[in-house]
PDB file of C-alpha atoms in Angstrom:
ATOM      1  CA  MET F1342     -16.181  -6.275  11.192  1.00 43.00           C
ATOM      2  CA  SER F1343     -16.013  -8.616   8.468  1.00 44.00           C
ATOM      3  CA  THR F1344     -12.655 -11.059   8.049  1.00 64.00           C
ATOM      4  CA  ALA F1345     -11.487 -11.473   4.826  1.00 63.00           C
ATOM      5  CA  SER F1346     -11.265 -15.152   3.118  1.00 64.00           C
ATOM      6  CA  ASN F1347      -8.275 -16.731   2.296  1.00 74.00           C
ATOM      7  CA  PRO F1348      -6.953 -18.152  -1.637  1.00 81.00           C
ATOM      8  CA  HIS F1349      -7.327 -22.172  -1.696  1.00 88.00           C
ATOM      9  CA  PHE F1350      -5.746 -24.410  -3.977  1.00 93.00           C
ATOM     10  CA  VAL F1351      -5.622 -28.826  -4.977  1.00 91.00           C
ATOM     11  CA  LEU F1352      -3.490 -31.062  -3.318  1.00 90.00           C
ATOM     12  CA  ASP F1353      -1.873 -34.136  -5.888  1.00 85.00           C
ATOM     13  CA  ASN F1354       0.289 -35.988  -3.919  1.00 81.00           C
ATOM     14  CA  ASN F1355       3.082 -33.685  -4.065  1.00 87.00           C
ATOM     15  CA  LEU F1356       3.082 -30.064  -2.853  1.00 94.00           C
ATOM     16  CA  SER F1357       3.884 -27.745  -5.879  1.00 94.00           C
ATOM     17  CA  ALA F1358       6.517 -24.439  -5.662  1.00 94.00           C
ATOM     18  CA  LYS F1359       3.713 -22.117  -5.524  1.00 95.00           C
ATOM     19  CA  HIS F1360       2.364 -23.967  -2.214  1.00 95.00           C
ATOM     20  CA  LEU F1361       5.775 -23.219  -0.724  1.00 95.00           C
ATOM     21  CA  GLU F1362       6.118 -19.841  -1.851  1.00 95.00           C
ATOM     22  CA  PHE F1363       2.548 -19.330  -0.006  1.00 96.00           C
ATOM     23  CA  PHE F1364       3.364 -21.126   2.896  1.00 96.00           C
ATOM     24  CA  ASN F1365       6.641 -19.956   3.443  1.00 95.00           C
ATOM     25  CA  ALA F1366       5.340 -16.424   3.687  1.00 96.00           C
ATOM     26  CA  ASN F1367       1.987 -16.895   5.207  1.00 96.00           C
ATOM     27  CA  GLY F1368       2.251 -19.911   7.364  1.00 96.00           C
ATOM     28  CA  TYR F1369      -0.780 -21.841   6.234  1.00 96.00           C
ATOM     29  CA  LEU F1370      -2.620 -23.764   3.307  1.00 97.00           C
ATOM     30  CA  HIS F1371      -5.811 -24.315   2.818  1.00 97.00           C
ATOM     31  CA  PHE F1372      -6.585 -27.720   0.195  1.00 97.00           C
ATOM     32  CA  LYS F1373     -10.072 -28.327  -1.357  1.00 96.00           C
ATOM     33  CA  ASN F1374     -11.750 -31.434  -1.544  1.00 95.00           C
ATOM     34  CA  PHE F1375      -8.814 -33.949   0.262  1.00 96.00           C
ATOM     35  CA  ILE F1376     -10.860 -36.440   0.590  1.00 96.00           C
ATOM     36  CA  GLU F1377     -13.946 -37.506  -1.387  1.00 94.00           C
ATOM     37  CA  ARG F1378     -17.538 -37.786   0.664  1.00 92.00           C
ATOM     38  CA  GLY F1379     -17.631 -41.753   0.970  1.00 95.00           C
ATOM     39  CA  VAL F1380     -14.347 -41.476   3.039  1.00 96.00           C
ATOM     40  CA  LEU F1381     -15.548 -39.294   4.849  1.00 97.00           C
ATOM     41  CA  SER F1382     -18.450 -40.920   5.313  1.00 97.00           C
ATOM     42  CA  ASP F1383     -16.656 -43.650   7.200  1.00 98.00           C
ATOM     43  CA  ILE F1384     -14.556 -41.236   9.272  1.00 98.00           C
ATOM     44  CA  LEU F1385     -17.961 -39.662  10.938  1.00 98.00           C
ATOM     45  CA  ARG F1386     -19.213 -42.890  11.360  1.00 98.00           C
ATOM     46  CA  GLU F1387     -15.353 -43.785  13.300  1.00 98.00           C
ATOM     47  CA  VAL F1388     -15.802 -41.148  15.348  1.00 98.00           C
ATOM     48  CA  LYS F1389     -18.932 -41.714  16.620  1.00 97.00           C
ATOM     49  CA  ARG F1390     -17.888 -45.403  17.002  1.00 98.00           C
ATOM     50  CA  ILE F1391     -14.541 -44.311  19.502  1.00 98.00           C
ATOM     51  CA  GLN F1392     -16.933 -41.293  21.394  1.00 98.00           C
ATOM     52  CA  ASP F1393     -19.244 -44.016  21.852  1.00 97.00           C
ATOM     53  CA  TYR F1394     -16.264 -46.559  23.701  1.00 98.00           C
ATOM     54  CA  LEU F1395     -15.126 -43.897  25.219  1.00 97.00           C
ATOM     55  CA  ILE F1396     -18.030 -42.688  26.828  1.00 97.00           C
ATOM     56  CA  ASP F1397     -19.535 -46.340  27.675  1.00 97.00           C
ATOM     57  CA  ASN F1398     -16.331 -47.170  29.074  1.00 97.00           C
ATOM     58  CA  ASN F1399     -16.172 -44.139  31.371  1.00 95.00           C
ATOM     59  CA  ILE F1400     -12.676 -43.143  29.947  1.00 96.00           C
ATOM     60  CA  GLU F1401     -11.689 -39.487  30.833  1.00 94.00           C
ATOM     61  CA  LYS F1402      -7.980 -39.208  30.014  1.00 96.00           C
ATOM     62  CA  ILE F1403      -6.146 -40.578  27.019  1.00 97.00           C
ATOM     63  CA  ASN F1404      -2.430 -40.915  27.595  1.00 96.00           C
ATOM     64  CA  GLY F1405      -2.585 -38.057  30.583  1.00 94.00           C
ATOM     65  CA  ILE F1406      -4.438 -35.753  28.390  1.00 94.00           C
ATOM     66  CA  PRO F1407      -8.175 -35.267  29.786  1.00 94.00           C
ATOM     67  CA  LEU F1408     -11.624 -35.773  26.900  1.00 95.00           C
ATOM     68  CA  LYS F1409     -13.287 -32.358  26.995  1.00 93.00           C
ATOM     69  CA  PHE F1410     -16.792 -33.480  27.633  1.00 92.00           C
ATOM     70  CA  GLY F1411     -20.072 -31.155  26.922  1.00 90.00           C
ATOM     71  CA  GLN F1412     -23.528 -31.604  25.741  1.00 90.00           C
ATOM     72  CA  ASP F1413     -24.999 -32.364  22.513  1.00 93.00           C
ATOM     73  CA  THR F1414     -27.907 -30.455  20.474  1.00 92.00           C
ATOM     74  CA  ASP F1415     -30.620 -33.426  21.930  1.00 92.00           C
ATOM     75  CA  GLY F1416     -29.281 -33.068  25.408  1.00 90.00           C
ATOM     76  CA  SER F1417     -26.975 -36.710  25.091  1.00 92.00           C
ATOM     77  CA  LEU F1418     -23.557 -36.678  26.502  1.00 93.00           C
ATOM     78  CA  LEU F1419     -20.839 -35.361  23.416  1.00 93.00           C
ATOM     79  CA  ILE F1420     -16.995 -35.538  24.090  1.00 95.00           C
ATOM     80  CA  GLN F1421     -15.789 -32.241  22.133  1.00 94.00           C
ATOM     81  CA  ARG F1422     -12.207 -33.016  22.028  1.00 95.00           C
ATOM     82  CA  ILE F1423     -10.284 -36.724  22.151  1.00 97.00           C
ATOM     83  CA  ALA F1424      -6.863 -36.989  21.972  1.00 97.00           C
ATOM     84  CA  PHE F1425      -5.071 -39.453  19.836  1.00 98.00           C
ATOM     85  CA  ALA F1426      -8.166 -40.539  18.628  1.00 98.00           C
ATOM     86  CA  SER F1427      -6.729 -43.054  15.759  1.00 97.00           C
ATOM     87  CA  GLN F1428      -4.947 -45.490  18.728  1.00 95.00           C
ATOM     88  CA  TYR F1429      -8.408 -46.225  19.113  1.00 97.00           C
ATOM     89  CA  SER F1430      -9.103 -47.231  15.411  1.00 97.00           C
ATOM     90  CA  THR F1431      -7.147 -49.131  12.387  1.00 97.00           C
ATOM     91  CA  LEU F1432      -9.282 -46.796  10.284  1.00 97.00           C
ATOM     92  CA  LEU F1433      -8.128 -43.649  11.387  1.00 97.00           C
ATOM     93  CA  SER F1434      -4.424 -45.094  11.944  1.00 97.00           C
ATOM     94  CA  ASP F1435      -4.218 -46.322   8.193  1.00 97.00           C
ATOM     95  CA  PHE F1436      -5.370 -42.848   7.419  1.00 96.00           C
ATOM     96  CA  LEU F1437      -2.449 -41.003   8.121  1.00 96.00           C
ATOM     97  CA  LYS F1438      -0.329 -43.194   5.862  1.00 94.00           C
ATOM     98  CA  ASP F1439      -2.070 -41.526   3.108  1.00 94.00           C
ATOM     99  CA  GLU F1440       1.152 -40.478   0.898  1.00 92.00           C
ATOM    100  CA  ARG F1441      -0.080 -36.547   0.868  1.00 94.00           C
ATOM    101  CA  PHE F1442       0.732 -36.811   4.515  1.00 95.00           C
ATOM    102  CA  GLN F1443       4.154 -37.554   3.857  1.00 93.00           C
ATOM    103  CA  GLY F1444       4.427 -35.315   0.970  1.00 93.00           C
ATOM    104  CA  LEU F1445       3.545 -32.434   3.606  1.00 95.00           C
ATOM    105  CA  LEU F1446       6.840 -33.233   5.465  1.00 95.00           C
ATOM    106  CA  LYS F1447       8.601 -30.888   3.472  1.00 94.00           C
ATOM    107  CA  LEU F1448       6.880 -27.601   4.780  1.00 96.00           C
ATOM    108  CA  LEU F1449       9.213 -27.901   7.887  1.00 95.00           C
ATOM    109  CA  ASN F1450      12.592 -28.137   5.700  1.00 93.00           C
ATOM    110  CA  PRO F1451      15.226 -28.164   6.650  1.00 93.00           C
ATOM    111  CA  TYR F1452      13.693 -29.578  10.218  1.00 94.00           C
ATOM    112  CA  GLU F1453      13.362 -33.744   9.643  1.00 95.00           C
ATOM    113  CA  ALA F1454       9.984 -33.947  10.601  1.00 96.00           C
ATOM    114  CA  ARG F1455       7.214 -37.135  11.166  1.00 97.00           C
ATOM    115  CA  ILE F1456       3.516 -37.280  11.520  1.00 97.00           C
ATOM    116  CA  GLY F1457       3.013 -37.465  15.412  1.00 95.00           C
ATOM    117  CA  GLU F1458       0.489 -40.418  15.760  1.00 96.00           C
ATOM    118  CA  PHE F1459       1.763 -40.911  19.263  1.00 96.00           C
ATOM    119  CA  GLU F1460       3.224 -37.678  20.380  1.00 94.00           C
ATOM    120  CA  LYS F1461       1.522 -33.747  22.078  1.00 90.00           C
ATOM    121  CA  ASP F1462      -1.728 -35.537  21.954  1.00 93.00           C
ATOM    122  CA  GLY F1463      -1.464 -37.186  19.250  1.00 96.00           C
ATOM    123  CA  LEU F1464      -4.238 -36.964  16.157  1.00 97.00           C
ATOM    124  CA  VAL F1465      -7.410 -34.817  17.648  1.00 97.00           C
ATOM    125  CA  VAL F1466     -10.931 -35.364  17.205  1.00 97.00           C
ATOM    126  CA  ASN F1467     -12.530 -31.349  18.296  1.00 94.00           C
ATOM    127  CA  HIS F1468     -15.955 -31.068  18.348  1.00 94.00           C
ATOM    128  CA  TYR F1469     -18.023 -28.117  17.969  1.00 90.00           C
ATOM    129  CA  VAL F1470     -21.251 -27.192  18.754  1.00 90.00           C
ATOM    130  CA  ASN F1471     -23.337 -24.097  19.877  1.00 88.00           C
ATOM    131  CA  THR F1472     -25.682 -25.163  22.398  1.00 85.00           C
ATOM    132  CA  PRO F1473     -26.868 -23.528  26.164  1.00 79.00           C
ATOM    133  CA  THR F1474     -24.723 -25.998  27.568  1.00 74.00           C
ATOM    134  CA  SER F1475     -22.216 -26.542  25.334  1.00 75.00           C
ATOM    135  CA  ALA F1476     -18.505 -26.443  26.910  1.00 69.00           C
ATOM    136  CA  PHE F1477     -17.027 -26.122  24.119  1.00 74.00           C
ATOM    137  CA  THR F1478     -17.480 -23.210  21.377  1.00 80.00           C
ATOM    138  CA  GLN F1479     -14.972 -21.004  20.253  1.00 82.00           C
ATOM    139  CA  LEU F1480     -10.754 -21.386  20.867  1.00 86.00           C
ATOM    140  CA  GLY F1481      -9.080 -18.078  21.788  1.00 91.00           C
ATOM    141  CA  TRP F1482      -5.931 -16.764  20.793  1.00 92.00           C
ATOM    142  CA  HIS F1483      -3.014 -19.080  20.932  1.00 90.00           C
ATOM    143  CA  THR F1484      -0.074 -20.606  19.112  1.00 87.00           C
ATOM    144  CA  ASP F1485       1.019 -23.887  19.696  1.00 82.00           C
ATOM    145  CA  SER F1486       4.499 -23.419  20.598  1.00 77.00           C
ATOM    146  CA  PRO F1487       4.514 -23.368  24.241  1.00 68.00           C
ATOM    147  CA  ARG F1488       3.650 -26.469  24.651  1.00 65.00           C
ATOM    148  CA  ASP F1489       7.179 -26.938  23.866  1.00 58.00           C
ATOM    149  CA  LEU F1490       7.925 -24.910  26.841  1.00 60.00           C
ATOM    150  CA  PHE F1491       5.768 -26.545  29.469  1.00 55.00           C
ATOM    151  CA  LEU F1492       7.231 -29.834  28.205  1.00 57.00           C
ATOM    152  CA  GLY F1493      10.786 -28.438  28.973  1.00 57.00           C
ATOM    153  CA  SER F1494      12.002 -27.964  25.044  1.00 63.00           C
ATOM    154  CA  LYS F1495      12.844 -25.628  22.830  1.00 74.00           C
ATOM    155  CA  ILE F1496      10.591 -24.386  20.676  1.00 79.00           C
ATOM    156  CA  LEU F1497      10.755 -26.513  17.514  1.00 85.00           C
ATOM    157  CA  PRO F1498       8.911 -26.090  14.218  1.00 88.00           C
ATOM    158  CA  MET F1499       5.206 -27.988  13.937  1.00 92.00           C
ATOM    159  CA  LEU F1500       2.123 -28.075  11.161  1.00 95.00           C
ATOM    160  CA  ASN F1501      -1.204 -28.709  12.736  1.00 92.00           C
ATOM    161  CA  VAL F1502      -3.429 -30.158  10.265  1.00 96.00           C
ATOM    162  CA  GLY F1503      -7.052 -29.899   9.953  1.00 96.00           C
ATOM    163  CA  LEU F1504      -9.427 -32.462   8.115  1.00 97.00           C
ATOM    164  CA  HIS F1505     -12.850 -30.896   7.911  1.00 97.00           C
ATOM    165  CA  LEU F1506     -15.251 -33.084   8.405  1.00 98.00           C
ATOM    166  CA  ASP F1507     -18.291 -30.756   8.333  1.00 96.00           C
ATOM    167  CA  ASP F1508     -19.306 -27.448   6.011  1.00 96.00           C
ATOM    168  CA  CYS F1509     -18.223 -24.559   7.240  1.00 93.00           C
ATOM    169  CA  PRO F1510     -19.068 -20.821   5.135  1.00 93.00           C
ATOM    170  CA  ILE F1511     -16.614 -18.048   6.868  1.00 93.00           C
ATOM    171  CA  GLU F1512     -19.720 -16.555   8.390  1.00 91.00           C
ATOM    172  CA  ASN F1513     -19.876 -20.034  10.220  1.00 91.00           C
ATOM    173  CA  GLY F1514     -17.348 -19.017  12.566  1.00 88.00           C
ATOM    174  CA  GLY F1515     -14.741 -21.236  12.516  1.00 90.00           C
ATOM    175  CA  LEU F1516     -10.852 -20.867  11.897  1.00 92.00           C
ATOM    176  CA  ARG F1517      -8.991 -17.673  11.865  1.00 94.00           C
ATOM    177  CA  VAL F1518      -5.573 -17.186  11.466  1.00 95.00           C
ATOM    178  CA  LEU F1519      -3.264 -13.771  11.565  1.00 93.00           C
ATOM    179  CA  PRO F1520      -0.819 -14.209   8.781  1.00 95.00           C
ATOM    180  CA  GLY F1521       3.013 -13.942   8.634  1.00 94.00           C
ATOM    181  CA  THR F1522       2.776 -14.409  12.265  1.00 94.00           C
ATOM    182  CA  HIS F1523       5.120 -18.013  12.216  1.00 93.00           C
ATOM    183  CA  THR F1524       8.611 -15.653  11.713  1.00 87.00           C
ATOM    184  CA  GLN F1525       7.458 -13.568  14.729  1.00 87.00           C
ATOM    185  CA  SER F1526       9.723 -12.836  17.398  1.00 83.00           C
ATOM    186  CA  LEU F1527      10.275 -15.128  20.448  1.00 82.00           C
ATOM    187  CA  PHE F1528       8.487 -12.013  22.185  1.00 73.00           C
ATOM    188  CA  ARG F1529       6.064 -11.636  19.945  1.00 78.00           C
ATOM    189  CA  LEU F1530       4.984 -15.052  19.953  1.00 76.00           C
ATOM    190  CA  LEU F1531       4.941 -14.956  23.843  1.00 80.00           C
ATOM    191  CA  PHE F1532       2.903 -12.062  24.515  1.00 82.00           C
ATOM    192  CA  ARG F1533       1.064 -10.288  20.998  1.00 83.00           C
ATOM    193  CA  LYS F1534      -1.952 -11.366  22.894  1.00 88.00           C
ATOM    194  CA  LYS F1535      -3.301 -13.224  26.084  1.00 85.00           C
ATOM    195  CA  TYR F1536      -3.462 -16.892  25.309  1.00 82.00           C
ATOM    196  CA  PHE F1537      -6.380 -18.436  24.767  1.00 82.00           C
ATOM    197  CA  ILE F1538      -8.119 -15.472  27.310  1.00 87.00           C
ATOM    198  CA  ASP F1539      -8.831 -13.311  24.352  1.00 89.00           C
ATOM    199  CA  ASN F1540     -11.061 -13.756  21.394  1.00 89.00           C
ATOM    200  CA  LYS F1541     -11.751 -10.214  19.672  1.00 93.00           C
ATOM    201  CA  PRO F1542     -11.522  -9.978  16.228  1.00 92.00           C
ATOM    202  CA  ASP F1543      -8.221  -8.798  14.707  1.00 93.00           C
ATOM    203  CA  ASN F1544      -8.344  -6.671  11.525  1.00 93.00           C
ATOM    204  CA  LYS F1545      -5.786  -8.613  10.075  1.00 93.00           C
ATOM    205  CA  GLU F1546      -6.867 -12.115  10.386  1.00 94.00           C
ATOM    206  CA  VAL F1547      -8.324 -14.158   7.434  1.00 94.00           C
ATOM    207  CA  GLY F1548     -10.949 -17.244   8.167  1.00 94.00           C
ATOM    208  CA  PHE F1549     -12.017 -20.047   5.857  1.00 94.00           C
ATOM    209  CA  ASP F1550     -15.116 -20.934   3.364  1.00 94.00           C
ATOM    210  CA  ILE F1551     -14.640 -24.464   4.415  1.00 94.00           C
ATOM    211  CA  SER F1552     -16.396 -27.893   2.364  1.00 96.00           C
ATOM    212  CA  ALA F1553     -16.233 -31.119   4.541  1.00 97.00           C
ATOM    213  CA  GLY F1554     -13.478 -32.837   2.942  1.00 97.00           C
ATOM    214  CA  ASP F1555     -10.841 -30.053   2.889  1.00 97.00           C
ATOM    215  CA  LEU F1556      -8.146 -29.611   4.378  1.00 97.00           C
ATOM    216  CA  THR F1557      -5.828 -26.761   6.143  1.00 97.00           C
ATOM    217  CA  ILE F1558      -2.362 -26.854   7.687  1.00 96.00           C
ATOM    218  CA  HIS F1559      -0.736 -23.805   9.680  1.00 95.00           C
ATOM    219  CA  ASP F1560       2.291 -23.315  11.537  1.00 93.00           C
ATOM    220  CA  GLY F1561       2.213 -24.181  15.071  1.00 90.00           C
ATOM    221  CA  ARG F1562       3.884 -20.661  15.389  1.00 90.00           C
ATOM    222  CA  LEU F1563       0.966 -18.614  14.236  1.00 93.00           C
ATOM    223  CA  TRP F1564      -1.443 -16.826  16.021  1.00 92.00           C
ATOM    224  CA  HIS F1565      -5.210 -18.324  15.582  1.00 92.00           C
ATOM    225  CA  ARG F1566      -7.985 -19.113  17.327  1.00 93.00           C
ATOM    226  CA  VAL F1567     -11.511 -20.782  16.384  1.00 90.00           C
ATOM    227  CA  GLN F1568     -14.621 -18.331  16.375  1.00 90.00           C
ATOM    228  CA  GLN F1569     -17.102 -19.183  18.051  1.00 89.00           C
ATOM    229  CA  SER F1570     -20.707 -19.623  15.610  1.00 91.00           C
ATOM    230  CA  PRO F1571     -23.399 -17.315  15.384  1.00 91.00           C
ATOM    231  CA  PHE F1572     -26.083 -19.677  15.536  1.00 91.00           C
ATOM    232  CA  GLN F1573     -27.752 -22.201  17.643  1.00 90.00           C
ATOM    233  CA  GLY F1574     -27.981 -25.785  17.072  1.00 92.00           C
ATOM    234  CA  GLU F1575     -27.598 -27.995  14.234  1.00 93.00           C
ATOM    235  CA  VAL F1576     -26.346 -25.436  11.605  1.00 93.00           C
ATOM    236  CA  SER F1577     -23.666 -24.821  14.545  1.00 92.00           C
ATOM    237  CA  ARG F1578     -21.680 -28.360  14.442  1.00 94.00           C
ATOM    238  CA  ARG F1579     -17.673 -28.349  12.919  1.00 94.00           C
ATOM    239  CA  ARG F1580     -15.806 -31.076  13.801  1.00 96.00           C
ATOM    240  CA  VAL F1581     -12.259 -31.236  12.721  1.00 96.00           C
ATOM    241  CA  ILE F1582      -9.805 -33.745  13.090  1.00 97.00           C
ATOM    242  CA  TYR F1583      -6.131 -32.397  13.619  1.00 95.00           C
ATOM    243  CA  ILE F1584      -3.349 -34.261  13.027  1.00 91.00           C
ATOM    244  CA  PRO F1585       0.138 -32.902  14.466  1.00 87.00           C
ATOM    245  CA  VAL F1586       3.298 -33.170  12.164  1.00 94.00           C
ATOM    246  CA  VAL F1587       6.472 -32.079  14.251  1.00 94.00           C
ATOM    247  CA  THR F1588      10.300 -32.086  14.557  1.00 94.00           C
ATOM    248  CA  GLY F1589      13.228 -32.694  17.108  1.00 91.00           C
ATOM    249  CA  ALA F1590      13.654 -35.943  19.158  1.00 91.00           C
ATOM    250  CA  TYR F1591      11.056 -38.624  19.256  1.00 94.00           C
ATOM    251  CA  GLN F1592       8.891 -38.471  22.418  1.00 90.00           C
ATOM    252  CA  PRO F1593       5.631 -40.474  22.407  1.00 94.00           C
ATOM    253  CA  LYS F1594       3.236 -40.287  25.274  1.00 94.00           C
ATOM    254  CA  HIS F1595       1.691 -43.577  27.030  1.00 93.00           C
ATOM    255  CA  ALA F1596      -1.048 -44.446  29.677  1.00 92.00           C
ATOM    256  CA  ASN F1597       1.359 -43.085  32.410  1.00 89.00           C
ATOM    257  CA  SER F1598       2.310 -40.068  31.195  1.00 90.00           C
ATOM    258  CA  ALA F1599       1.363 -37.213  33.052  1.00 87.00           C
ATOM    259  CA  THR F1600      -0.909 -34.293  32.301  1.00 83.00           C
ATOM    260  CA  PRO F1601       0.814 -31.256  31.261  1.00 73.00           C
ATOM    261  CA  PHE F1602       0.578 -27.984  33.104  1.00 59.00           C
ATOM    262  CA  TYR F1603      -1.409 -26.302  30.472  1.00 56.00           C
ATOM    263  CA  HIS F1604      -4.026 -28.608  29.769  1.00 61.00           C
ATOM    264  CA  LYS F1605      -4.336 -28.389  33.728  1.00 53.00           C
ATOM    265  CA  LEU F1606      -4.662 -24.330  33.847  1.00 51.00           C
ATOM    266  CA  ALA F1607      -7.302 -25.201  30.591  1.00 51.00           C
ATOM    267  CA  GLY F1608      -9.529 -27.507  33.142  1.00 49.00           C
ATOM    268  CA  LEU F1609     -10.136 -24.557  35.316  1.00 43.00           C
ATOM    269  CA  LYS F1610     -13.561 -23.307  36.040  1.00 44.00           C
ATOM    270  CA  ARG F1611     -14.943 -21.004  38.575  1.00 34.00           C
ATOM    271  CA  ASN F1612     -17.935 -21.709  40.002  1.00 35.00           C
ATOM    272  CA  PRO F1613     -21.187 -19.377  40.530  1.00 34.00           C
ATOM    273  CA  ASN F1614     -19.969 -18.252  44.003  1.00 33.00           C
ATOM    274  CA  GLY F1615     -16.327 -17.278  42.047  1.00 34.00           C
ATOM    275  CA  ARG F1616     -14.537 -20.255  43.409  1.00 31.00           C
ATOM    276  CA  ILE F1617     -12.363 -22.541  41.285  1.00 30.00           C
ATOM    277  CA  ASN F1618     -13.181 -25.787  40.403  1.00 35.00           C
ATOM    278  CA  TRP F1619     -11.064 -28.620  38.945  1.00 33.00           C
ATOM    279  CA  SER F1620     -13.024 -29.508  35.789  1.00 38.00           C
ATOM    280  CA  LEU F1621     -10.578 -32.353  35.000  1.00 35.00           C
ATOM    281  CA  ALA F1622     -12.194 -36.106  36.243  1.00 36.00           C
ATOM    282  CA  GLU F1623      -9.236 -38.252  37.704  1.00 36.00           C
ATOM    283  CA  GLY F1624     -11.729 -41.107  35.596  1.00 39.00           C
ATOM    284  CA  LYS F1625      -9.928 -43.832  33.964  1.00 42.00           C
ATOM    285  CA  THR F1626      -6.821 -43.542  31.896  1.00 42.00           C
ATOM    286  CA  ALA F1627      -6.738 -45.442  29.062  1.00 46.00           C
ATOM    287  CA  THR F1628      -4.090 -47.451  27.227  1.00 43.00           C
ATOM    288  CA  ALA F1629      -2.908 -46.005  23.799  1.00 43.00           C
ATOM    289  CA  GLN F1630      -1.221 -49.194  22.952  1.00 40.00           C
ATOM    290  CA  LYS F1631      -4.141 -51.550  21.922  1.00 40.00           C
ATOM    291  CA  LYS F1632      -6.275 -50.534  18.836  1.00 42.00           C
ATOM    292  CA  ILE F1633      -9.695 -51.364  19.031  1.00 43.00           C
ATOM    293  CA  ALA F1634     -11.291 -53.251  15.716  1.00 41.00           C
TER     294      ALA F1634
END
């Protein structure tokens, strides 16, 4: 089954009426060429530096959020999901101050929104690559809303803003969304699909023809997934920075924050004997208060 591609836009300093109309109806937006290639190269180098620091210092959890490890195409250790990455980088933290991000806050009107650099999982770096030993090649259908329930609060609107660091044409997998599901009932939000288990394509889903430097935005209540690349090795590599835009009471994380239950569930794995092992290591915990120059 083929997946339809979506329309894309260009973002200047402010959202247009057309942007707002499309987002309100569909729950997502795709902006081409959000950053230039020079900025992209700087960010890629910075992400590599952060990963090397975390590995060299045996850090496996940041502010209660476990890092997700795998192997790269050459067999070397790879961090496939880094939470709170901007708290190890002045460059990434300063990048979040781009005035265009502030302009996106109006997508959550009438709620008062903010960039959640120190909340939820902070600025997240996802690194997908298909190798025989990769631990992170796809992500099943889900919304981001149950996270609020696990944290003991009501479901509030939020945005996931994704900056794409690699080219990813639609045939290479990547982000898939179900347009319009951000306005669904609570029952459909919780039970429309089996969270993270269901990876099956949906005949109503749309995909994205991504170029490195593009920006995607989706409402956290929208059903979405990440399609596995059909390719192996370098061509399958997809790196994405996700920036949370949140509403509600300010709830920053810190070095002693507990690991949320939904992350513990994600750490459950079955060994060849059918027994369940916890894949979450209790290694060093990182403080997020000091940036590393």
